[in-house]
mmCIF file of C-alpha atoms in Angstrom:
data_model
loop_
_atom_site.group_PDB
_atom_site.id
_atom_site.type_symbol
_atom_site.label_atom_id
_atom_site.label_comp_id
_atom_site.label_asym_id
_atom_site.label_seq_id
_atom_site.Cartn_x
_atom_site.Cartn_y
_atom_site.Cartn_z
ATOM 1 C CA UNK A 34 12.088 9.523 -2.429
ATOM 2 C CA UNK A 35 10.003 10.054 0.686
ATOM 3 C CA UNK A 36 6.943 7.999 1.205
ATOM 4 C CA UNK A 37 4.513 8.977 3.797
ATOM 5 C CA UNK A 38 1.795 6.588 5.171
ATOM 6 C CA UNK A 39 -1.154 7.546 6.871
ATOM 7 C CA UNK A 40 -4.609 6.123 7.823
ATOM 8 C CA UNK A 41 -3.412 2.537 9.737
ATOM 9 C CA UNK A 42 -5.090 2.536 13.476
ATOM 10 C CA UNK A 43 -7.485 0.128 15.727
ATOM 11 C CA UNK A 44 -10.759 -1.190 14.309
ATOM 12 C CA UNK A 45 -13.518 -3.611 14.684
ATOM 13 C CA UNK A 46 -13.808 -6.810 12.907
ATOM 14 C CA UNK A 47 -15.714 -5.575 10.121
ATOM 15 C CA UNK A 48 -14.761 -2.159 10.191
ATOM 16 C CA UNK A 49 -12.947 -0.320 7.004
ATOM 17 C CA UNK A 50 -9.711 1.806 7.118
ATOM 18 C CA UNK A 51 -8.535 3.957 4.434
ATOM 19 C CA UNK A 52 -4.562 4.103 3.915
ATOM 20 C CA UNK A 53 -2.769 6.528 2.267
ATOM 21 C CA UNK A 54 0.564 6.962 1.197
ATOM 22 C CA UNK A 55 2.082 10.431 -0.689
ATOM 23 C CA UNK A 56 5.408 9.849 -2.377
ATOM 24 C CA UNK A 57 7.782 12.871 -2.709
ATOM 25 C CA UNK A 58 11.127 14.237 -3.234
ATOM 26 C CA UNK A 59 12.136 12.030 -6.347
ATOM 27 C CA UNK A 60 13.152 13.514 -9.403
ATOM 28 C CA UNK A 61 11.888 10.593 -11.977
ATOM 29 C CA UNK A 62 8.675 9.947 -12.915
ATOM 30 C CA UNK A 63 6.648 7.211 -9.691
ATOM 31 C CA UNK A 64 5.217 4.343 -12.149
ATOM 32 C CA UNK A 65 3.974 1.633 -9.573
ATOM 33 C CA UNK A 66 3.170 1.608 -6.208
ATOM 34 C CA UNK A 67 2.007 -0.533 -3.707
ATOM 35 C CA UNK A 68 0.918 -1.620 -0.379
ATOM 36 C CA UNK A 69 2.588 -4.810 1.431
ATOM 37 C CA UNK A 70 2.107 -5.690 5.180
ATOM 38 C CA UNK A 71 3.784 -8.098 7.615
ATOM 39 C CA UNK A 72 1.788 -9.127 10.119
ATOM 40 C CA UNK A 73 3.505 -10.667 13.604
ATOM 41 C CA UNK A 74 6.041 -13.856 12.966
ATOM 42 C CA UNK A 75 5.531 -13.597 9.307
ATOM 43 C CA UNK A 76 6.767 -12.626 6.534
ATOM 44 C CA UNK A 77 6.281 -9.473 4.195
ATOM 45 C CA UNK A 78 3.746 -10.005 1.349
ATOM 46 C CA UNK A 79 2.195 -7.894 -1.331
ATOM 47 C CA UNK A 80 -1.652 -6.764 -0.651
ATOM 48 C CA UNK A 81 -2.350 -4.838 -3.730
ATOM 49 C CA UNK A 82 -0.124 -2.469 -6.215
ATOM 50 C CA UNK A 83 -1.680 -0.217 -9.301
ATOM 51 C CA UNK A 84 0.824 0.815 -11.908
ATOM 52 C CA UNK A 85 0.323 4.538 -13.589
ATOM 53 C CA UNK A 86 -1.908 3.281 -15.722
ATOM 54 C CA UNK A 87 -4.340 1.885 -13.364
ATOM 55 C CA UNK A 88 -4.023 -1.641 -13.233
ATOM 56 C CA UNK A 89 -4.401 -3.172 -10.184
ATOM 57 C CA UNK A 90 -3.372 -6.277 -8.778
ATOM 58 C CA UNK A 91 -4.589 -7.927 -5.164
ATOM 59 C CA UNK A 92 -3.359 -11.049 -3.392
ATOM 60 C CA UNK A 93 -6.136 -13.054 -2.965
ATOM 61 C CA UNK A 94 -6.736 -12.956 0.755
ATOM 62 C CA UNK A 95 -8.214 -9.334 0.128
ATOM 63 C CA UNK A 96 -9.590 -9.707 -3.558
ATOM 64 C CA UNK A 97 -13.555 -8.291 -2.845
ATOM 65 C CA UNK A 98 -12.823 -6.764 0.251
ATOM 66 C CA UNK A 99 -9.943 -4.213 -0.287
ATOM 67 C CA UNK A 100 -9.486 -1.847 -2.985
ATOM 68 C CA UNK A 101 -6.366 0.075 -4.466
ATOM 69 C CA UNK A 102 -6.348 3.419 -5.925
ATOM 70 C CA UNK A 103 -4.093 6.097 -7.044
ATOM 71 C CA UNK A 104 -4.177 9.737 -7.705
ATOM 72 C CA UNK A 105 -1.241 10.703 -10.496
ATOM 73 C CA UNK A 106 -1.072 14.277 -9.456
ATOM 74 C CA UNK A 107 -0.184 13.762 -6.460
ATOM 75 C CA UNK A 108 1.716 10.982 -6.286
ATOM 76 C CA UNK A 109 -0.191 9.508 -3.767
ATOM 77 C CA UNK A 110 -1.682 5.845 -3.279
ATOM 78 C CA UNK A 111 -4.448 4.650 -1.380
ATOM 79 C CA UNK A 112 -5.952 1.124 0.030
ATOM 80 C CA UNK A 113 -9.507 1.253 1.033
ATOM 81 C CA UNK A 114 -10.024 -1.651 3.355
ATOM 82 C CA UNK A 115 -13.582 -3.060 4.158
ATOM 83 C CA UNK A 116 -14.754 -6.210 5.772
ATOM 84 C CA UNK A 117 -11.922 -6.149 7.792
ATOM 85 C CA UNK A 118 -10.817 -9.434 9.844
ATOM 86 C CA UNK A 119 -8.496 -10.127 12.726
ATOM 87 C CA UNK A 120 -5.797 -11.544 10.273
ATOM 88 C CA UNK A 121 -5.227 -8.433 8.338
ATOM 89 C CA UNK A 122 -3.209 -6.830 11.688
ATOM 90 C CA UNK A 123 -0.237 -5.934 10.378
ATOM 91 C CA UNK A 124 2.136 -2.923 9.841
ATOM 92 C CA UNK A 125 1.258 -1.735 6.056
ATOM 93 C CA UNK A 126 3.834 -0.735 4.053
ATOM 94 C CA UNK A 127 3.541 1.541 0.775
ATOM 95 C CA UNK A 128 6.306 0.837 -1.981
ATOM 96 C CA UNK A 129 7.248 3.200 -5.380
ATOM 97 C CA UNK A 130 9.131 2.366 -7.903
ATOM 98 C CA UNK A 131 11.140 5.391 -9.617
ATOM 99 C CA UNK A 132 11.841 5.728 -13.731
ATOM 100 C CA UNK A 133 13.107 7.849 -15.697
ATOM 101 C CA UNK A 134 11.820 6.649 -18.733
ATOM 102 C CA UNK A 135 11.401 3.216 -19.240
ATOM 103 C CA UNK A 136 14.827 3.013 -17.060
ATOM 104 C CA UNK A 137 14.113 1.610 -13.424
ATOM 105 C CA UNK A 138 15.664 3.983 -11.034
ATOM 106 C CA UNK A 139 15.075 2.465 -7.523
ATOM 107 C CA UNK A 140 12.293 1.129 -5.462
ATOM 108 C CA UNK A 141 11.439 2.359 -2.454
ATOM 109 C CA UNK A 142 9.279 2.113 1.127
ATOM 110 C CA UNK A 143 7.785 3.841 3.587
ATOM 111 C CA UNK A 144 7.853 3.909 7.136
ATOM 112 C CA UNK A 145 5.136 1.391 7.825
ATOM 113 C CA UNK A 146 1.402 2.259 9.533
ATOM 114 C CA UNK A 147 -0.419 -0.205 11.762
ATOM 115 C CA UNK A 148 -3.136 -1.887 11.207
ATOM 116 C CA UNK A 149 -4.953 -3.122 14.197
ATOM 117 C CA UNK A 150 -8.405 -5.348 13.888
ATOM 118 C CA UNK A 151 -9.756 -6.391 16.865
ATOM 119 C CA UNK A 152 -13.159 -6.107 19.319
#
């Protein structure tokens, strides 16, 4: 499975970015997906994931201000990010996780996009 991520990029305190992320290439069924980000001298942590059914999760630092959608079809997930503050700079990472059934086949990341929030 290949995920592509797209959107990251310099903004203003503020400001709103739109990620996306298209997942292709995998022959099971993409159930949940994600976005995590790691910002400098820290660790990796979850921002938001959605499962297929729409259900949406958010770690609390961006509850109100970011928003996580998904579009089936396509495969494809997105993070809408408003209100934007200097300690969301990270890289962003989109995750899938593959089934075939209700059989977990594999999870998997993309490259990473960065997120840059600064005047």
């Amino acid at each position: 499975v290949q995920l592509q991520a797209s959107g990251g990029g310099l903004v203003q305190p503020g400001g709103s970015l739109r990620l996306s992320c298209a997942a292709s290439g995998s022959i099971f069924s993409i159930k949940d997906m994600g976005w995590y980000r790691q910002a400098p001298g820290k660790q990796r942590a979850l921002v938001a994931d959605i499962t297929s059914g729409g259900s949406a999760n958010y770690a609390d630092s961006v509850k109100a201000r970011f928003t996580i959608s998904r579009d089936n079809t396509k495969n494809t997930v997105y993070l809408q990010m408003n209100s934007l503050k200097p300690e969301d700079t990270a890289v962003y990472y989109c995750t899938a996780a593959a089934y075939s059934g209700s059989v977990y086949r594999g999870g998997y990341w993309g490259r990473g996009t960065l997120v840059t929030v600064s005047s």
